[in-house]
Structures are given as C-alpha cells and as structure tokens.
Amino acid sequence: MTVSPPATANPDTFAERLGTFYAVGRWSAVNDDLPWTPAPKSLPCMWRYANLRPFVEEAAEFVKGDAAALRVLTHLNPGHREYEAACGHLYSGLQALKPHESMTCHRHAASAVRFVHEGHGGWTAVDGDRVEVGTGDVIITPSRRWHEHGNDADEGLVIWQDLTNDPLVNTLGANFFELHPDGTHLPTTPRRDTHATWGGLLLPDTRRRHEGSPLYSYPWEKCRESLENAARAGHHDPHDGVVLEYADPSTGGPVTPTTGCRLQLLRAGERTLTHRRTGAVVYVVAEGTGTTTIEGTDFEWSAGDTFCVPSWARHHHTNRSGTGEAVLFSADESPLLRALGLYVEDTGPFDGS
Amino acid sequence: MTVSPPATANPDTFAERLGTFYAVGRWSAVNDDLPWTPAPKSLPCMWRYANLRPFVEEAAEFVKGDAAALRVLTHLNPGHREYEAACGHLYSGLQALKPHESMTCHRHAASAVRFVHEGHGGWTAVDGDRVEVGTGDVIITPSRRWHEHGNDADEGLVIWQDLTNDPLVNTLGANFFELHPDGTHLPTTPRRDTHATWGGLLLPDTRRRHEGSPLYSYPWEKCRESLENAARAGHHDPHDGVVLEYADPSTGGPVTPTTGCRLQLLRAGERTLTHRRTGAVVYVVAEGTGTTTIEGTDFEWSAGDTFCVPSWARHHHTNRSGTGEAVLFSADESPLLRALGLYVEDTGPFDGS
Amino acid sequence: MTVSPPATANPDTFAERLGTFYAVGRWSAVNDDLPWTPAPKSLPCMWRYANLRPFVEEAAEFVKGDAAALRVLTHLNPGHREYEAACGHLYSGLQALKPHESMTCHRHAASAVRFVHEGHGGWTAVDGDRVEVGTGDVIITPSRRWHEHGNDADEGLVIWQDLTNDPLVNTLGANFFELHPDGTHLPTTPRRDTHATWGGLLLPDTRRRHEGSPLYSYPWEKCRESLENAARAGHHDPHDGVVLEYADPSTGGPVTPTTGCRLQLLRAGERTLTHRRTGAVVYVVAEGTGTTTIEGTDFEWSAGDTFCVPSWARHHHTNRSGTGEAVLFSADESPLLRALGLYVEDTGPFDGS
Amino acid sequence: MTVSPPATANPDTFAERLGTFYAVGRWSAVNDDLPWTPAPKSLPCMWRYANLRPFVEEAAEFVKGDAAALRVLTHLNPGHREYEAACGHLYSGLQALKPHESMTCHRHAASAVRFVHEGHGGWTAVDGDRVEVGTGDVIITPSRRWHEHGNDADEGLVIWQDLTNDPLVNTLGANFFELHPDGTHLPTTPRRDTHATWGGLLLPDTRRRHEGSPLYSYPWEKCRESLENAARAGHHDPHDGVVLEYADPSTGGPVTPTTGCRLQLLRAGERTLTHRRTGAVVYVVAEGTGTTTIEGTDFEWSAGDTFCVPSWARHHHTNRSGTGEAVLFSADESPLLRALGLYVEDTGPFDGS
C-alpha cells in the first residue's frame, strides 16, 4: 500500500473535523501534558492557623452538628482552587467537633490520617476500638474500616486536621462511602484495644498483611519521645534533620498504602540542605517557629500552621530560633510513588544551598 | 476554653471571607468530590478506525516527520476533552510512521504499550535491542528505558496505537522526558535479543526484579496461539470469555507496574455476563465484530476500533457473529488499583444479564 | 530396544555389587527415610534448671574464661545424642559468664536468640550497640553481625540460654565463623542505641529489609506488659492461651529468618486444647508451674526449666496452679517451615483433649 | 549471690555425670559442629551411567512393578552412605518403568524434579494433566500435587533420574506421603493442559502464587533451543558458561521453593573459572564430554553421568572436546539457601584458576 495523499488535505480545518470524532492531533512529544520534568498543578502555599481558627469557631455556630456529617474547612491550593486537594492528591482540612457532638459511623475506600490541633475530650473509634485523642496525637483510619468520632467534653472545641487520599481514590474511580446502618458501631464494651495489641514490642500473629496500620493512634508523648531518643542516638539527615516515620507495626512500613507520615526535629538554628522529591507533602507545624524555602520563596511558620511542598519542588527548612527546637509533622505521597516505581529524590547540587 | 461565638457570625459572607485564605467550608461528607460510589469523569466512548484512519493519512501529508517528534492522533474522552486521556488515566493515540522515517531516541518515566494496527517494515528498539513489529504485535517500552522506532519499508504507513500511563505519571508530578544526546542509541551490532533471552522456557538469573517487562515484544502469532491453546484446554471466564494476560516473564506479573494487557476470545455467538471493576480499560478490536454494552448503551465494533470502559461501569460483550471468533486486546489499570489496595470487582447480580 | 534380562540376574548379590558404585536399590516409596507422616529423630525431652545449674557453677570453676571462647552446657536430645541440637535443628545451651569476664567479639552466619536466666551486670553488644541484660530479657544476634558479651558485676554468674540455628546452618553447609581482629568491636562511645531507634512507635526509614531484627533486646518488663495488655484486651488462643510473637519492628515478622520467639500466658488452671505443627519448639519456663503433655507423656515444669516439642508431636499445656499465671517463652522453627512452604498445623479432632 | 565453687568440682567425671541429664559441656565456639567455614558431610562423587544402567535392567527383572511402588537405584554419597542423599539434602536416583507399567497415584510434601535419560512411551501426570516425556525432558512434581507415571510403550525401559528434596523435608519433620484412594487420579478426559496454559507468552491470571511451577514439563528441544538462543545473544558467565534457569512462568523464579534447575552450555574447549557457593548441586550430563575439577580432583564425565559438588566446594568445568559443545543439567539448593538468607558465592581469587 502506498500512502496516497487525501484529496482534501487541509491543515486549517483538520482539528475541527477531527474533533467531531473525539480526537486531536499531537505533533510534539513534549507539551503541557507531557513535560520535560514534573509540572504539578499544585503551588507552594501556606495556611495559617491563626487565620483559619476564627472561621472554625464561626462555622461551629451556624453549621449544626446534628444535621451535618461534617464541619470542615478544606484547604484549597491556589494552583487549582476548583480541585479539593491541598497539594497533589492529598486532601487537607480542619474539622471541629463541639461538646457532646459525635459523627455518624461511616467507612470509605480512602484512607485518613488526622493530626489533633487542640481540645479535650475528643475520641475516635476504628473497628469498634475507641481511643481518646489529645493535642499532637495522630489518628489513622485505614481504608474500608468503620470509624466514628466524638467530643465528650462539656465545653471547648476539638479541632483536628484531616489528611486523606480522597482526591487520589476519587480520580482513580475507586472511592466508596457508606454510613453504618446503626449510626454507631461501638459495642457497649469495646472489643479490643489497639494500643494493648499493637503498641508494644510483642505482637499478635504478624503474618496477616493489613491495608493500613492496625495501630490506630500514635500519642504525641510517645512520638515526641521517639524523636528525642533518635536525636540523642545521633540520627540526623542533612535534608530533613532528625526524621522518623510513623510505622505500621505489622509491616514496619507506612501507615497507609499511599500516604506516609513523618515527624522531624530541627535543632535550634538548624538549616537543612536543599533537595526535591516526587510526591506532594503537606506539613503541619507541631512545635517552634521557622521558615521553609520552596523554590526560592520563604514561608514563615509557627505552631499550628500548615504548608505544602508540591512534587519536585526544591525546598529546605530553617529553624529561626536560636534556642528552641522546631518539630514538623507531615503527610506525604512517597508510599504511593514508591508503589508505582515513580519515587525519585534529587539532592543537588543546588546553588549555595 | 469555651467556644465563644464570633461577634461577626455571618453565614452569608463566610465563603467569600474564608476564600481569601485559600479554604472553603465543607458541610457534607458526600458530594461531587466525595461520591457514594466511584464517579469517574470518563464516559464510555468509541473511536472507529474507519473514521480516524483518513486523518492519519492526511496528517502524514502535512506533519513533517523530520521536524516533529510525534505524529499522533490522540483519543479524547467526551467526559473531559481538555484532559488528554482516553479513559481514566490511560492515554491512547494512533501514531503513524512514513517510509524511511524514524523517531529520535528518547525515554520517560511513563510506561508505554503499543498495539500495531498495520504496516510492514516497522521496528522498535528498547535498550539497544531492535525488534521488527507487524500487525497485532504488542510492544512494551518500560519506564526510563531508552527507545526509538522506525519504518524501514519503501512504501506504506506503519500505524500503531500508543497506550501509556502519561496522564497518571503527570498528575502525580513524576514524569521526566529526555532525548538521547546522540539521536539514536542503536549500536552497529545490537547488543542482545529480547526474544532469545526472555521468550523461552528457560530464563537468565531471575532474581532481579524489573520495573517493566524485559520481553519487549509479544508477536501476534504467539499470542493468538496462546489464546487458541487456552480455549482448547477449557479455560473460560463467564465475564470475559477466554482471557489471558501479557506476562512479564521475569515476574509472571503485568507488563508494567500500572498498566496490564490482556487478550480475550469471544466464541461465535457468545454473550458474556455483566460485571464491573475499579480501573479504566481501553479496548482495541483485534479480530471479528461484536457489541459491548456499557451501562446500558451498545457500542458496536469491528477490527481496528477502540472503545473504553470507565472504572466501575457495568459492561458485557457480545460476539454478534454466528460463526467467527472475536478477539479483543485491552490495556487496563488493574495493576495500579491492585498496587494501592483499591481493586474491586462486582459480578452482580445484575438484572437479567 | 528390548529389555534383555542380564545374564547374571542375582537378587542375592545385587546390593553388594551395586554398593561398590555408591548406590542402593529402593523398592518402596515409603520407608524410614520416606515416612507416611513426619518422623523427626528428636524425642520430647525436659532439662530441669535445678539439675543443670550446679554443673554450670562447677564448669565456672574449671573452664577458664580467658582461655575459652565459650562455657556452655549444651542440651542434648535423647533421640540423637551425637547431634548437638536440643530439638529439630535448634541448638540450646546454658552459658555462664563470671564476674568481669567478657567474650571475644565474633560473628557467624547462624542466628542466635538468648533468654537470660539470672544475674546482674550482664551486657551484650551487637553492631557496636551495647545493651544491659537482666533476667527474662531476650537478646537477638542476627546473622553475620559482630557481637560480644560480658559480665560487669563484681560477683555472681550471669547465666543465659543460647538458642541458635547452628544445626540448620551447619547441615546446609552454610556456616561461617569469624573472630574480630581487635578482640572487641566496641567503640569508646557506642555509635547508636537499638532501643532509641527501634523500640518506639516511630521508626527510621523502614524500606530497608533486614535479615534479622534491628531491635537487639526485648526487656522482660516490656514483654510481660505486652502479654498482660493482650490478655486484658481479650486475646486468647484455645491451643496456646494468650500468645504473642517477638516482632522485628522493621518488618512486623519474626526476629530471625528461621527462628521465631513467642511468649505465652496460661491463666490459673488453664488447660489448652491439643494440636500439632511442623517444626520443632524449645520452651523455657519464665514463670509458674504446670504440665505439658506431649504425645501422651506428661512433662512437669517450673520456672527455669526447658523442654521441647518435636515437629508434629501432639501436645497441650496445663497450668496446674489454681491461682497463679504461668508464662512460657519459646523459640520455634515456624519461620523456617513457612519460608519453604512446609508449615502445617493440625488442630484435631484428638480424643477428648 | 557469689559463685561458690561446688564441693565436688571434678572435671574428670563431669561429662559422665552431666550426661545423665542429657547435656554436654562445650568449651569452644568452633568445633566439628561449629566450623570456621562450611564443612558439609557430603563429598564430591561421580556415578557413571554406564556402571549403573546394567543394574537398572537387572532390577527390572526381579523387582515386580505390580508389587512395588518404586524401582529406583538411589545414589549414595561416600561421605554419608547411611543417609540417602546424593549431596547435601538432595535425593537422586535412577527410576525405571517397564513396558505397560504405571505407578500408583500419590503425593507428598517433598518436591521432585525428574530428568529423563532414555525411553519411549513414558508419561507423567500432575493434577490430572498428562504429558508425554522423552529423553532430556525435565518434569516437575510440586509439593502436595497428585501425580503418577507410566510407560505405554510395548518394549524398552523408560529411565529417568529423580531429584527430590525428600532429605530436607524429612530432616525438618515435615514430610507427608499419601496414596490416592482410587489408585489413579486421571480422568477419562484430561482436564487441562500445562503447556497450553503455561508454556506461552500469555498467561492466565498470574496473581496467584504457586508453591512450585504450574508448568509441569520442560521439553528438551525447547530448553536446548533457549540455550542456543542465549549463546547467540551473547550471554556468558565466566564461571558457568552459558547458563539459564528453568523458570516457574507464574513467578519468574525457581521451579520449586527449595530446588532450582539450570542448563548450561560449555563451548568446545571452554574452561570456566573456579568459584564456590553455599548449597549442594547435583549435575547430570546431557551432552558431550568433559571434566569437572572439584577441590583439586578431576571428575571426567560423558552423557548420562551424574556428579555432585558439595556446598562451598571450589570447582570449575572443562569441555575437553575441541569441536563439540557440552551441556550440563543441574539441580541445586540455591533457592533454599536464598530463602533463608544463607546464599553466598565466592569467586576467588583462587590460585591460577
């Protein structure tokens, strides 16, 4: 067969005619959709707790807990305000529970990590196992497990930050959401105790592989102590300071299949080296004050603030205090990227950093 | 701390005021972004080869091979024409090479699978290993391996269909694209032979795990023969007919970490049972005629046509011929969904199907 | 070719003539070497601490610590006294260190687990990391890691029980033994801290897979507390009581690739159900008194005693105390059996037990 | 507590007194049971086919096929004649089936590999799937699968070599042997076809992990062709010549969990470099003549001969022919050693080799 030029060869009308058949010509291998290097739509951004907390209180006034399943202020990224993700495919939002409120028990295919900002009397229950939650605690609600939350205190809001992979699971067409038919799944007597079972050195039969950590809560005191111990033992990474991962005790791996959590300590005055990695990261400041420089822009933070580093963005951290430590909690997509063989880290050289 | 209602509680201006801080109120757990069941943006769609082939020829006239890195008609999905993916996060497009054309050697983090529609003299080379490609052959170019393609014939187009995970790798902020500094990576004498090494019953040291199949081509005759053999041996799935996977010989698993390929045979007159799965699928008709019914809509196909089944869409296939077999090639996202613990299959019951 | 009967067919001299060529006729598929069911050479056996401890003291008199690398009373199995294994391919022995003694640093391909019976001032160091060891502690020295031990007290023996896979590694022809050229590998300042790093809820980068636990010691108090917590949380196995595994925190799996460790609690008066499993088990009584019935024979034990259950031997445990708990430590071959696809458990029914 | 020397300290009677309690003193870390380097009991050995074949014929006369489940000449190792293993924990023996004989269907926990030496009309069936077997074919009967064998020819013996892990499974106390209640498990019409299913480039759903290859036979022609192709493609290992593994198509790994099989080609006149590895190897000469030098001793071989290389024994191969190729089949324990983290290879330097 020879290539016979079509009688109607007409580049000017080509695109329009072709479009009627749901197709488009692509004449270059590299374009907006096929970049030379990662070009995520998310931009570096910061959400100050001091700015958002008044809105949390205000919403607590007019959003009724008994009528709504949620009362959340969702962090939007300036690179894609219409897409409810703080960075990459990580959802982030501030959720508030008023005294004596509790949420209807539910479950979903997405996985959630929660960082508690403030409040007394908060609790969460996963798979019938209820744990009290306090400031700095990290709560895991793995994919497809029934869970519910509440605030048992007589006064004061419980405020935590939800960090989920909903955007990812949604864009993959794989999310399922279900309300528990009884409203609650809590038995009169809780049937087991996640800390008793998974929080020690000995474990139950560990051959079963979970799709998320069977340890549902990581209390702040124990996590902070781990960080302190690691620092004393000499652990230090030039790009991240003293950094540890929240580990699923049944695997030694990340707490969910796509989102990992880390806690990192920046010593007084420390300035880390610049690096970049594939996968988005959302940081929550747990302690101290400092600056994170992302692609040349400084973001100054203090406790409670949230900021994000998009995939492949160069960044480094500086603890501006001359005396105090700074501690950053973060949720990141590195488990997702690794699972797909797409994780890359680049440590430079970068100019002067 | 008591919750003091802010003096300025004003639901009417809440959203606008909050928006200045890059946040939005979310008062419901289930909405467009958090559906009860998967709600992919992709719609079922068909692209007829008879409709698009004239455009391939026309493009071959005015798109110069020596000036362009690509000459591809990209399949667009009516659910998201602005997003270059045929379905879910699978890219699909028809690429044409004119006689004596060859593409500049390149590599990228995305993985590609190619199904050859027509032509003589086509070849592809991966990692310095050159193989001839003919109609029905399937070519794999794994993540990050150098590759290039060409048409050595004196006349006639070589046309194949590219099926890649570019949309996925891009949205994860993890794509990298690179042109080979020398234009070609082919040595005077090819340095090894993918079929000699990976196409037989004995293999080289198999402990090394690849990020994609080291067998770069699956010739049509061998694949069709496997299907015939499986049919004779009695393999049959009520939802897919006689179905086999293109296997990475070094792992027995899918040909790339996120995209798998299958070949399935529908016997004369066969009508499969309805089912649905998470993950998008793009089908290419290799042989025969038939109908695929997707969420109640019939898509009639014949050899060369492409159609897609979005995630979680109910579908079944019917071979309308009373005498001839039909064969469907497909690329699907099930390896991606499985890697993240998000693969679900639902086999009904569905009304009367 | 037809089978021509050899002229010299002579069954009577066949074996002798054949033997000269290093061969033997085997005319039955099932014989001593190919049993119908597992026929381990090891027999159930008990070694009382009260019987052996005087010999430990006696040996401490005439076996010089400075001349000998070891001072161990090795448990022999009555089924194979010539083969230095307590049961199956598990080595067991009581080792004693006198005041101010220390062993030369060494390493080997075999893995060791140590259960501390008594003494103050004991320490062990693995990979330059020194930990104090006390009664009930469990120490892990993984394959190929440098390690050394000592007794810093001014008086009193430190006595522990070595449980190793030396017999297995030896019979596989894969053991290597090496003395450290400097006698010790301990730096002036220990370079890290196994508990600080691996004993908390947060872990260092956990993607590295170890060939044995990076947590080198499991203190008795923490292990006993885990058991108590699990009991309170309602964990209970009818064949083993409240049972937990010593877990490698970096994998959630067993502490070495072939030997696992467990701690189990028998409540006052508890009698477990009979079962049997492939793989040998060596038990050390940590607390209480009771009886283990192995293939119909009762073995009565109290704290410090050692007994073994050979592969596939039916057994059950009885806590004879009406008021006190009993606690058993055990080292078992189940990781080995599982790694080879040979682990089988049989829970009966067994007559009346 | 102070260490009080026992009143009866008496080294001379110590061992005898201690022995009554099933214990022995061990005062050195390195002894016959704890060597510095691997000290397997197996010795290098050769079994010539020409020597053993007359015994096979003789046994066929007086060992009745209808009374015996087996008619096997078992290879014994001069290092441990009482232990029925050719080398390490690999069993090897020559089995003969007379015309119209067939064996009772059976199964066991051990895995078997068979190399066919000669004969026409032989067949083997695994899991109801019957395949014809000819000279040079390799047959796999995985752990716990029903299997049976027969000779359908009118004249001539079928002789193959059994290579099993029975010694390993027995010494681990994990073997089970069972005869099929019906004598045969073959249906009137075989229910599937191992080659049709697992012998091509496309495979059935490959997520299921097998405990042994689902491809039960590796025909000689295809294996020899793979070797030829690999040689032409330039594959070559200085220690093993052109070497390929028999691969489980569902995993890309070894054909059984503990025993792997390899086929290697020595070019005319080739002499490989000396190396040593942990794990025993039994070789069967498939083609040609040559010499293997094991720890300094030459073993000259020709087609049909068997020889063994014990764990950690230095060895190299020489093809003595100036014109013809030599081909060695081997069964080895490397999968076992690797599964336990005990595989080590040493490539020298060795003096002058």
JSON list of C-alpha atoms in Angstrom, two decimals, chain B residues 21 67 100 107-108 110 119 149 209 216 242-243 259 279:
[
{"chain": "B", "resi": 21, "resn": "PHE", "atom": "CA", "xyz": [-7.24, 32.32, 52.94]},
{"chain": "B", "resi": 67, "resn": "ALA", "atom": "CA", "xyz": [10.53, 18.27, 12.12]},
{"chain": "B", "resi": 100, "resn": "HIS", "atom": "CA", "xyz": [12.15, 5.57, 5.96]},
{"chain": "B", "resi": 107, "resn": "ARG", "atom": "CA", "xyz": [12.99, 7.91, 27.39]},
{"chain": "B", "resi": 108, "resn": "HIS", "atom": "CA", "xyz": [10.47, 8.91, 30.05]},
{"chain": "B", "resi": 110, "resn": "ALA", "atom": "CA", "xyz": [5.86, 6.87, 31.93]},
{"chain": "B", "resi": 119, "resn": "GLY", "atom": "CA", "xyz": [2.14, -1.78, 8.05]},
{"chain": "B", "resi": 149, "resn": "HIS", "atom": "CA", "xyz": [11.03, 3.49, 16.45]},
{"chain": "B", "resi": 209, "resn": "ARG", "atom": "CA", "xyz": [13.03, -7.58, 39.63]},
{"chain": "B", "resi": 216, "resn": "TYR", "atom": "CA", "xyz": [9.80, -6.02, 24.77]},
{"chain": "B", "resi": 242, "resn": "VAL", "atom": "CA", "xyz": [-11.17, -16.95, 27.18]},
{"chain": "B", "resi": 243, "resn": "VAL", "atom": "CA", "xyz": [-8.85, -14.34, 28.65]},
{"chain": "B", "resi": 259, "resn": "THR", "atom": "CA", "xyz": [-0.91, -0.91, 33.12]},
{"chain": "B", "resi": 279, "resn": "GLY", "atom": "CA", "xyz": [-9.92, 0.92, 36.98]}
]
